[in-house]
PDB file of C-alpha atoms and ligand atoms in Angstrom:
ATOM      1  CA  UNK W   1       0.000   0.000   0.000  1.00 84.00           C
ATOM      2  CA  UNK W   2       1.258   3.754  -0.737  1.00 94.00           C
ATOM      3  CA  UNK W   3       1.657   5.601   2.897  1.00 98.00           C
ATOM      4  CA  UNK W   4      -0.617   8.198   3.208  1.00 98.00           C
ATOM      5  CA  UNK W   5       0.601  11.583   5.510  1.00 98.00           C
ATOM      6  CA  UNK W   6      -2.776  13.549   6.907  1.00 98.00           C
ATOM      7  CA  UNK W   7      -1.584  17.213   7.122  1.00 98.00           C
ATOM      8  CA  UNK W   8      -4.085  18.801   9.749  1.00 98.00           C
ATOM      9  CA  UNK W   9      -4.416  22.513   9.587  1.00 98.00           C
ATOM     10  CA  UNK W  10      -4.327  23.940  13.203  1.00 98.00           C
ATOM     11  CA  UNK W  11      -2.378  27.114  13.014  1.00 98.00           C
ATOM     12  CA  UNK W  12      -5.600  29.769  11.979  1.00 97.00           C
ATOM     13  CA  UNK W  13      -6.912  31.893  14.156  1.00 94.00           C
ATOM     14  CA  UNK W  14     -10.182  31.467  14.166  1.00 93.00           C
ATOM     15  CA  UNK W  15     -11.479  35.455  13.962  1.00 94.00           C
ATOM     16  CA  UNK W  16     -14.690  34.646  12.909  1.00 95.00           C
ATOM     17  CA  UNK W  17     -15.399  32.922  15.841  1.00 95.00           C
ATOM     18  CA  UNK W  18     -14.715  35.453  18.424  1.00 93.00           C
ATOM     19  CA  UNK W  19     -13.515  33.211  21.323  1.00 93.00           C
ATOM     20  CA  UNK W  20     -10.347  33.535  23.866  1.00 92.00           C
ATOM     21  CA  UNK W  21      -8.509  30.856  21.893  1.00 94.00           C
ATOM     22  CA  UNK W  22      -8.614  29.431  18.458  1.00 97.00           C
ATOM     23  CA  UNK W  23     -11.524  27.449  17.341  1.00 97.00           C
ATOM     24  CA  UNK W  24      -9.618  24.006  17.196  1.00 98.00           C
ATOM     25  CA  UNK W  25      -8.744  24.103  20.590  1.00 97.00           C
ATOM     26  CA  UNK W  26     -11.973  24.227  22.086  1.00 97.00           C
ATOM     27  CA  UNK W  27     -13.655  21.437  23.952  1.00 97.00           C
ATOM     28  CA  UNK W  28     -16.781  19.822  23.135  1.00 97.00           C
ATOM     29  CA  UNK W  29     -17.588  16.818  25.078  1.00 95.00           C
ATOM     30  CA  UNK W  30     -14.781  15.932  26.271  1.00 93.00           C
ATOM     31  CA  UNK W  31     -11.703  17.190  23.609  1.00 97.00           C
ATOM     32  CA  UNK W  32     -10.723  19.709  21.634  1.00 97.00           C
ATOM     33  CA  UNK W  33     -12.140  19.937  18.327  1.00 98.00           C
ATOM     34  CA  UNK W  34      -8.740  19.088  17.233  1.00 98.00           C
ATOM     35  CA  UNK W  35      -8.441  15.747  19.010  1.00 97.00           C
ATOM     36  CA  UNK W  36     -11.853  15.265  16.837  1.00 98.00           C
ATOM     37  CA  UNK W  37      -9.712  15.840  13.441  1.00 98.00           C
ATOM     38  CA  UNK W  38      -6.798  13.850  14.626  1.00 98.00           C
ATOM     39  CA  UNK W  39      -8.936  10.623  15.878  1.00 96.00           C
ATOM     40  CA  UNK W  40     -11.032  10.663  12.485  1.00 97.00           C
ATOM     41  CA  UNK W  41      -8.132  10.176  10.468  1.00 98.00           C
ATOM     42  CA  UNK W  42      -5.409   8.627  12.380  1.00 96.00           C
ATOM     43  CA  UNK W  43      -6.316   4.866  11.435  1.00 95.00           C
ATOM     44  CA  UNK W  44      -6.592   5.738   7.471  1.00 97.00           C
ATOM     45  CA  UNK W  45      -2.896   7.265   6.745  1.00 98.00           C
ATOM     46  CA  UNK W  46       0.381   6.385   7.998  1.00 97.00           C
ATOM     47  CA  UNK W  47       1.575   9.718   9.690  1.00 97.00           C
ATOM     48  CA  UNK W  48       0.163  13.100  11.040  1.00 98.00           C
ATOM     49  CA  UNK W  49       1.385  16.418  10.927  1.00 98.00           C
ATOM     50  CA  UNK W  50      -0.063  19.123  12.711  1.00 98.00           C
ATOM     51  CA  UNK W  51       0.598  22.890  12.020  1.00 98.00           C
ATOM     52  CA  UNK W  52       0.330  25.191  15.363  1.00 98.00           C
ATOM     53  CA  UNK W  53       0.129  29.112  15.113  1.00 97.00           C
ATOM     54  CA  UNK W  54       2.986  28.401  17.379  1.00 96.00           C
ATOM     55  CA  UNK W  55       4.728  25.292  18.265  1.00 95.00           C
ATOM     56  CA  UNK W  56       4.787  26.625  22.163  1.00 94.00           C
ATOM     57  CA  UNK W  57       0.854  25.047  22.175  1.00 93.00           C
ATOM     58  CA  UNK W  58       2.270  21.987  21.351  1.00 93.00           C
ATOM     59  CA  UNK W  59       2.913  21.454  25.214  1.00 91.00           C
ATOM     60  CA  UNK W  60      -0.565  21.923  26.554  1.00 91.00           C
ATOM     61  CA  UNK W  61      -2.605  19.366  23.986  1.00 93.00           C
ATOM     62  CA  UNK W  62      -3.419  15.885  24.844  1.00 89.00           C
ATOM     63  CA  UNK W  63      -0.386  13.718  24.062  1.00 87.00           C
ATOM     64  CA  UNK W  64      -1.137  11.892  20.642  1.00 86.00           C
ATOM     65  CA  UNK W  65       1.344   8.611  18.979  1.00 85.00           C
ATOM     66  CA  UNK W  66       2.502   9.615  15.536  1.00 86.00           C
ATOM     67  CA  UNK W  67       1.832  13.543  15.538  1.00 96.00           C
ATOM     68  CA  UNK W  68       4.465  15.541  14.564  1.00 97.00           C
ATOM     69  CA  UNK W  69       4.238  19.469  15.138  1.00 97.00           C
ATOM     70  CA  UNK W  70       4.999  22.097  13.094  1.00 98.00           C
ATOM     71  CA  UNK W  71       4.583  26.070  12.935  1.00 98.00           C
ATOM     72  CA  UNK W  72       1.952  26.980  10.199  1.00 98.00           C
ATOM     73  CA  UNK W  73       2.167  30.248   8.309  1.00 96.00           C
ATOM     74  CA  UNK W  74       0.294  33.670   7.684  1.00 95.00           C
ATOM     75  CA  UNK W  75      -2.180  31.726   4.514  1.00 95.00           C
ATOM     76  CA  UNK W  76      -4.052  28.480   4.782  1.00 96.00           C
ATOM     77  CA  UNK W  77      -1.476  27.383   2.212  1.00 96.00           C
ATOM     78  CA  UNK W  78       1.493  29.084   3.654  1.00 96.00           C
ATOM     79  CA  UNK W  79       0.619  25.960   6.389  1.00 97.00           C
ATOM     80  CA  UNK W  80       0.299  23.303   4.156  1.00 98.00           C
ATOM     81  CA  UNK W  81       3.676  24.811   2.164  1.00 97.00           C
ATOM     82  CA  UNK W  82       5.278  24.574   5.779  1.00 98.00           C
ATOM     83  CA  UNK W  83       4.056  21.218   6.880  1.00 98.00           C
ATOM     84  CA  UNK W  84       4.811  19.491   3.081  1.00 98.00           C
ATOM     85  CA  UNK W  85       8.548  20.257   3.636  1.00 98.00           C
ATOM     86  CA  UNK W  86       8.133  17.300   6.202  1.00 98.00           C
ATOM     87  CA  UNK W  87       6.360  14.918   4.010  1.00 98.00           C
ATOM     88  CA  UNK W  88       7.749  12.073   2.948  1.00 98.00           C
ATOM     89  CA  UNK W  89       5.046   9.722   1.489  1.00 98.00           C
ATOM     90  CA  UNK W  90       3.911   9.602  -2.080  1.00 98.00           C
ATOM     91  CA  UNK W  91       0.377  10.417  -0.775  1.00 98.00           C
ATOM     92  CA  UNK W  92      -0.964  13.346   1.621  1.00 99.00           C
ATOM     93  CA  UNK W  93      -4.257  14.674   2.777  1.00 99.00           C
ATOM     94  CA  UNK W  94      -4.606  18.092   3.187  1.00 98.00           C
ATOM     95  CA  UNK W  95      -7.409  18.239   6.306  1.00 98.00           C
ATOM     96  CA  UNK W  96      -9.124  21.556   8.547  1.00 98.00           C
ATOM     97  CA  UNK W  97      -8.472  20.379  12.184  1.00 98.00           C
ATOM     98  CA  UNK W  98     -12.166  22.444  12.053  1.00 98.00           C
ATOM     99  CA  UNK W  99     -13.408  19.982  10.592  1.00 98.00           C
ATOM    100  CA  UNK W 100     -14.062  17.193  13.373  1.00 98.00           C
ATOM    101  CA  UNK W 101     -16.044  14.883  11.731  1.00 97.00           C
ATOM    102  CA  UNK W 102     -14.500  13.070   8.886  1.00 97.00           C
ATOM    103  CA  UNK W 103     -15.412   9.000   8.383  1.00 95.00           C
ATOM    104  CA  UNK W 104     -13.639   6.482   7.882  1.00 94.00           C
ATOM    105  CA  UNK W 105     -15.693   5.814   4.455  1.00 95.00           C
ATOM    106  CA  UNK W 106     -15.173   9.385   3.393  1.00 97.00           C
ATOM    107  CA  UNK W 107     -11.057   9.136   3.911  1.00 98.00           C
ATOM    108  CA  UNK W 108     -11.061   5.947   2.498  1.00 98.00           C
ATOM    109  CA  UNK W 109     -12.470   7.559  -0.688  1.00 98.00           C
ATOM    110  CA  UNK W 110     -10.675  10.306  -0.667  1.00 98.00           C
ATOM    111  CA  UNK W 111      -7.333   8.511  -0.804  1.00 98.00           C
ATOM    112  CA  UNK W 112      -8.962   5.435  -3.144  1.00 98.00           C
ATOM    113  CA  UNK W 113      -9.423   7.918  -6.369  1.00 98.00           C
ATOM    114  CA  UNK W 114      -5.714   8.968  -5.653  1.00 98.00           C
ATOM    115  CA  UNK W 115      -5.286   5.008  -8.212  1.00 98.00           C
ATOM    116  CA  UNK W 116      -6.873   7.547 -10.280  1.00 98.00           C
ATOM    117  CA  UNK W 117      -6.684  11.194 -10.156  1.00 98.00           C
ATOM    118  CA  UNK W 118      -3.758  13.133  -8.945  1.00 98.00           C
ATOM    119  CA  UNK W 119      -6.060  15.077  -6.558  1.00 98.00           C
ATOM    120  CA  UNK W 120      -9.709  14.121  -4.994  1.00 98.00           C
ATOM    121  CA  UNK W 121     -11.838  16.445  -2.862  1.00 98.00           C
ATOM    122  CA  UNK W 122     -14.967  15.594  -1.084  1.00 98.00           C
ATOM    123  CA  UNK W 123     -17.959  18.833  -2.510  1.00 98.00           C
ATOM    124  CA  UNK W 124     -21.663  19.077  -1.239  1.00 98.00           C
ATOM    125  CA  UNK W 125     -24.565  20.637  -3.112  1.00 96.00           C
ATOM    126  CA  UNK W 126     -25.070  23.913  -2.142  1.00 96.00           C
ATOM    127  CA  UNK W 127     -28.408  24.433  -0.359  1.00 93.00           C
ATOM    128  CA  UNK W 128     -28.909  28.141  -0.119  1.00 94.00           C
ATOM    129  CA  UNK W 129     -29.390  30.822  -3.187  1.00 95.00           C
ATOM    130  CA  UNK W 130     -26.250  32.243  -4.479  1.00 96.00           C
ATOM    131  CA  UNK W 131     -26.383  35.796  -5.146  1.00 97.00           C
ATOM    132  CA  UNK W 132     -23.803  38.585  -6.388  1.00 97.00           C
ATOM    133  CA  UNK W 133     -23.344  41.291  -4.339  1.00 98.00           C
ATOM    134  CA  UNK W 134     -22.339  44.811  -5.438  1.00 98.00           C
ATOM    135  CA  UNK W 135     -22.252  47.392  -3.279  1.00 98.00           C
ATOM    136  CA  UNK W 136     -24.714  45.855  -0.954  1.00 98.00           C
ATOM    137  CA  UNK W 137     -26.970  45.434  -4.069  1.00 98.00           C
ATOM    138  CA  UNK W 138     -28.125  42.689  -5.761  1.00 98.00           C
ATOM    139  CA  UNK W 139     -26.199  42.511  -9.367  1.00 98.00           C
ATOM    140  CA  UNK W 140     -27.028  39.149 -10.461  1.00 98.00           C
ATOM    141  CA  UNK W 141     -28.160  35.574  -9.476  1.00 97.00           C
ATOM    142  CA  UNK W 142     -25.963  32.296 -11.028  1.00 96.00           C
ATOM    143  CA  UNK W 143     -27.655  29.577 -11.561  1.00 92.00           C
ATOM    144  CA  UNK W 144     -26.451  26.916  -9.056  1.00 91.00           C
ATOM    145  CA  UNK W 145     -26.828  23.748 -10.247  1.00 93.00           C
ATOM    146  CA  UNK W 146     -23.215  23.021 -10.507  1.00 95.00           C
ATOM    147  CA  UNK W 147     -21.938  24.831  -7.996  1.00 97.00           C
ATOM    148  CA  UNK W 148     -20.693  22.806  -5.364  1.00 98.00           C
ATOM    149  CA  UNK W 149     -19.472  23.726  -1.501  1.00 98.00           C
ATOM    150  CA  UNK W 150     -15.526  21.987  -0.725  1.00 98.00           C
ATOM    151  CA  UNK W 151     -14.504  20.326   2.283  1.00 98.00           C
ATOM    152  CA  UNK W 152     -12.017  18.176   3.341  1.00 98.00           C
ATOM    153  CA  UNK W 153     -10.015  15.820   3.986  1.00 98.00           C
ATOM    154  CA  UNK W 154      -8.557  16.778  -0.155  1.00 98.00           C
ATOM    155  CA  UNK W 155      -6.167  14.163  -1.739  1.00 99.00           C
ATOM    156  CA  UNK W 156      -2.720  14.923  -3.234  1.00 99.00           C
ATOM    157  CA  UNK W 157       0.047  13.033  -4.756  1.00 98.00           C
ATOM    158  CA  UNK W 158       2.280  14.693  -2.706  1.00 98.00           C
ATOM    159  CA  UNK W 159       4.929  15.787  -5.713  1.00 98.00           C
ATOM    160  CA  UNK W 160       1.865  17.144  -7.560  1.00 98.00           C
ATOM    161  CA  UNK W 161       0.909  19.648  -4.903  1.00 98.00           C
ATOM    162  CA  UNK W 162       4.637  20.971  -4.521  1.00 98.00           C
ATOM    163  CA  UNK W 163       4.157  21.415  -8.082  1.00 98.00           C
ATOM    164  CA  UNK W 164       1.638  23.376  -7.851  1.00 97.00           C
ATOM    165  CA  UNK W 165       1.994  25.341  -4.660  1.00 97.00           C
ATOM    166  CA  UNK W 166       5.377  26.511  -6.567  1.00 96.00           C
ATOM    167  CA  UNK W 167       3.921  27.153  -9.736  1.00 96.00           C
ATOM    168  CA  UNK W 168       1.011  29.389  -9.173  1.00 94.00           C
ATOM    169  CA  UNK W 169       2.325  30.571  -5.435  1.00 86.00           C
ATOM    170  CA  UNK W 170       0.951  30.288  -2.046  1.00 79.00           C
ATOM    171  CA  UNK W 171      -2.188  32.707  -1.979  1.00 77.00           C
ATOM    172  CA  UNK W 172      -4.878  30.734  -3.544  1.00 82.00           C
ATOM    173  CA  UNK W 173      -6.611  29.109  -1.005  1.00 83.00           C
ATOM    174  CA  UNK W 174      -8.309  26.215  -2.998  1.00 96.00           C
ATOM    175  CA  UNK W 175      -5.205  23.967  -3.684  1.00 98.00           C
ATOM    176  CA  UNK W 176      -6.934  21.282  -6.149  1.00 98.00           C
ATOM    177  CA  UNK W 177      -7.375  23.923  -8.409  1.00 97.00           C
ATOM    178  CA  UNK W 178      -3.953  24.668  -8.491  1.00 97.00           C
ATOM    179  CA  UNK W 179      -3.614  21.685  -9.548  1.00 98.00           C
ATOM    180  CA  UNK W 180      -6.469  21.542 -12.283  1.00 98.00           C
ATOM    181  CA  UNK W 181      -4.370  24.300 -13.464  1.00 96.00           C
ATOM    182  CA  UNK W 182      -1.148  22.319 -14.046  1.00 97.00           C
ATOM    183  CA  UNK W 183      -3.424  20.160 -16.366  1.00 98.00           C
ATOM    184  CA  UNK W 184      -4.857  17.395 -13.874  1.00 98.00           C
ATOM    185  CA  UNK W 185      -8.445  16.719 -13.907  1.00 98.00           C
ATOM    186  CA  UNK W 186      -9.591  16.995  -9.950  1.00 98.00           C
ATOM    187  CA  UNK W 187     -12.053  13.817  -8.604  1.00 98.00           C
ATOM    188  CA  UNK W 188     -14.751  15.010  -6.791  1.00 98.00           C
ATOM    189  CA  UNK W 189     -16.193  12.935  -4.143  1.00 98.00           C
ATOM    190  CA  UNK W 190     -19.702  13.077  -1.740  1.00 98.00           C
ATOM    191  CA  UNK W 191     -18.767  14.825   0.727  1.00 98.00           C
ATOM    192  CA  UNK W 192     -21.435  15.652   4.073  1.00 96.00           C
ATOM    193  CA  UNK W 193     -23.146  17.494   6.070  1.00 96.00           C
ATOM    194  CA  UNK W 194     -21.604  16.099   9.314  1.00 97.00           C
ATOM    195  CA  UNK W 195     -18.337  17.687   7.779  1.00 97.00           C
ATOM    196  CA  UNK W 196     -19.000  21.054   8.098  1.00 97.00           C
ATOM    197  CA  UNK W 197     -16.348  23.289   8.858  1.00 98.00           C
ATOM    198  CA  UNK W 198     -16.858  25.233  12.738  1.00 98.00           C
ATOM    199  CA  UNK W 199     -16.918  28.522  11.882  1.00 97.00           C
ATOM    200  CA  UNK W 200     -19.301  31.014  13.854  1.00 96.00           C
ATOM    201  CA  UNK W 201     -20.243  30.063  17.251  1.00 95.00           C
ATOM    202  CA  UNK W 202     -23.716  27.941  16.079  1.00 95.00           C
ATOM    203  CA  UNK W 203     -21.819  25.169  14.193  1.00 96.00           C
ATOM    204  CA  UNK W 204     -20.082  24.472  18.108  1.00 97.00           C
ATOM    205  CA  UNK W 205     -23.619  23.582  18.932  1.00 97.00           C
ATOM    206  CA  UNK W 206     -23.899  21.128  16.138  1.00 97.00           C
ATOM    207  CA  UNK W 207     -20.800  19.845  16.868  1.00 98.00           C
ATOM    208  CA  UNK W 208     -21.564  19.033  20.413  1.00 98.00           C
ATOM    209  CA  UNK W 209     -24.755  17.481  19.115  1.00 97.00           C
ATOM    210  CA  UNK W 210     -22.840  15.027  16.772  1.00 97.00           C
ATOM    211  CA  UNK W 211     -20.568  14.436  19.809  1.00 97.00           C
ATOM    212  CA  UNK W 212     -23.648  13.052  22.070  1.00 96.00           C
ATOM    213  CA  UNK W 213     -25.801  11.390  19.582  1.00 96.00           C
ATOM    214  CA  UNK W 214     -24.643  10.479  16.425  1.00 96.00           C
ATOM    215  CA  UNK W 215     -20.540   9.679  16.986  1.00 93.00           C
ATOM    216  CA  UNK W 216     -20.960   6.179  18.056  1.00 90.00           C
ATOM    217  CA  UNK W 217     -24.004   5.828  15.806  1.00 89.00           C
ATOM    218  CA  UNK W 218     -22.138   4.454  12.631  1.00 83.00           C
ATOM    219  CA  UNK W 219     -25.455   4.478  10.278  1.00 87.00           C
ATOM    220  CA  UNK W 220     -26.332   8.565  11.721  1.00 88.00           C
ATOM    221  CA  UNK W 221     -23.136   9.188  10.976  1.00 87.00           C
ATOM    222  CA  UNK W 222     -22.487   8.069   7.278  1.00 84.00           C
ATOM    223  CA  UNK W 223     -24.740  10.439   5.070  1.00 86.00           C
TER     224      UNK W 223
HETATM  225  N1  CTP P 301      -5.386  27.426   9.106  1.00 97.44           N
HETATM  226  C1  CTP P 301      -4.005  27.229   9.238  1.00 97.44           C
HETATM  227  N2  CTP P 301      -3.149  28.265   8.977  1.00 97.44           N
HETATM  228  C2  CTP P 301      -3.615  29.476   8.614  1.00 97.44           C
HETATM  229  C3  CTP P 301      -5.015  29.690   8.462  1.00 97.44           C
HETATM  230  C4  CTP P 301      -5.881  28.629   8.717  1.00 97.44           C
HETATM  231  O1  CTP P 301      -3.559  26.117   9.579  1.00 97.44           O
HETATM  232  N3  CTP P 301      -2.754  30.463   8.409  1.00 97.44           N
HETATM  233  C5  CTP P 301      -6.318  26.332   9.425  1.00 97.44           C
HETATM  234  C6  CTP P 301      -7.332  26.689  10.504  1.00 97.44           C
HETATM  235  O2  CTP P 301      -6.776  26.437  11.802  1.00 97.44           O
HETATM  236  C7  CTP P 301      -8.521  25.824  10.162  1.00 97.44           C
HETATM  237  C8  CTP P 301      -8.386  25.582   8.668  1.00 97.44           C
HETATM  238  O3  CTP P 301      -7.093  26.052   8.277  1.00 97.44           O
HETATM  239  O4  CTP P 301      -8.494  24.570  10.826  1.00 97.44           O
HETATM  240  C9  CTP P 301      -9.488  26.265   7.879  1.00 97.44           C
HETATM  241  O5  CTP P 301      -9.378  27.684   7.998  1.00 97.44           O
HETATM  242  P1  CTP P 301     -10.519  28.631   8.611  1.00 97.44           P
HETATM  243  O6  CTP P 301     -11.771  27.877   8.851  1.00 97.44           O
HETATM  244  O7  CTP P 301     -10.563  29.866   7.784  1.00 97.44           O
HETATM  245  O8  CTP P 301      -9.913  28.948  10.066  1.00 97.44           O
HETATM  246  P2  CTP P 301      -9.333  30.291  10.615  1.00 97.44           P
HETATM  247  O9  CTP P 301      -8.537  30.975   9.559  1.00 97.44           O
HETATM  248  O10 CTP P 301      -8.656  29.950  11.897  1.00 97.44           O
HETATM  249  O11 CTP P 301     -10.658  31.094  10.956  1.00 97.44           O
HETATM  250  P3  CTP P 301     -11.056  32.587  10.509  1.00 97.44           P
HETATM  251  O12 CTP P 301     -10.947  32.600   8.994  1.00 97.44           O
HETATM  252  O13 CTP P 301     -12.449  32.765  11.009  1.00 97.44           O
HETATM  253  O14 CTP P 301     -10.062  33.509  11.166  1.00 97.44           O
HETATM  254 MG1   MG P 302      -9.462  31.644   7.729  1.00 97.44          MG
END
């Protein structure tokens, strides 16, 4: 089997939240939300690497086999640029730590197309309207029908997304396009709704909800 690295993204700082410490290191239940991320994937790939906003919080998480720290950067993909210099499988998913809730069936999908497709991402429909804004004005309305919301865990090969990172630079936040853009068609897999992304403070109620009743419950769980 090709080893798999899960790069979690922990080193944001969670602004749109509005709480006393990032978003990833709150507790619902009884962890953090990034103890969440880490457990979901940690039986799918071969290693983790975590990005911090500073490698001084390494000290006060819960102790975790396998996880290796490092500092992440200004950008999203400033953090995946500085966890991919430790990489050193052919394979790596690219994963939000605020994203608690991936299963095992998703990961195992995500890194299955990688036979495939040199990157996979998990995309949901998108349920509300999509509008353009201007000026606090309506301009115009898209039709939606192919849009699609991303989430993660996304699928690399691993020398594919250094590729790209250092072909089209670090401040595009939505790395499988970089990739499209180096001329490699992009898999797309069902993604869902239990892997929304913690945000504003209502998706921590959610979260803690999933925690209580539908964690343990494999069949609530896998939609
Ligand atoms: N992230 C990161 N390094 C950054 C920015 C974000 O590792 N420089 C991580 C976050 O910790 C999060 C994930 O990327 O797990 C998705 O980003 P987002 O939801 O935007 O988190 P924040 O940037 O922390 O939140 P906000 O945009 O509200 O400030
Ligand atoms: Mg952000």
């Amino acid at each position: 089997m090709t080893e798999v690295t899960a790069v979690i993204l922990a080193a944001g700082l969670g602004e749109r939240m509005k709480s006393s410490v990032p978003k990833q290191f709150l507790t619902v239940g009884n962890e953090q939300l990034l103890d969440y991320s880490i457990s979901a994937l940690q039986h799918s790939v071969d290693r983790i690497i975590v990005t911090l906003p500073s490698l001084d919080v390494a000290d006060s998480l819960k102790h975790q086999d396998g996880v290796t720290y490092v500092k992440g950067g200004v950008t999203r993909t400033q953090s995946v640029s500085n966890a991919l210099n430790l990489v050193d499988t052919d394979l790596v998913l690219v994963h939000d730590a605020a994203r608690p809730f991936a299963t095992k069936r998703l990961v195992a999908e995500v890194i299955a197309e990688l036979d495939s497709y040199a990157a996979t991402c998990p995309v949901m429909p998108v349920v509300n309207s999509i509008v353009v804004d201007r000026d606090g004005e309506l301009e115009s309305t898209p039709e939606r029908a192919s849009f699609r919301e991303v989430q993660t865990p996304q699928g690399f090969h691993t020398d594919i997304l250094r590729e790209a990172i250092a072909t089209f630079g670090e401040d595009h936040a939505h790395l499988p396009e970089l990739v499209r853009r180096l001329g490699h068609p992009v898999k797309h897999v069902d993604g869902s709704p239990w892997l929304f992304k913690v945000t504003y403070a209502p998706s921590l109620a959610m979260a803690a909800y999933y925690v209580e009743h539908v964690m343990h419950n494999e069949e609530a769980s896998d939609v």
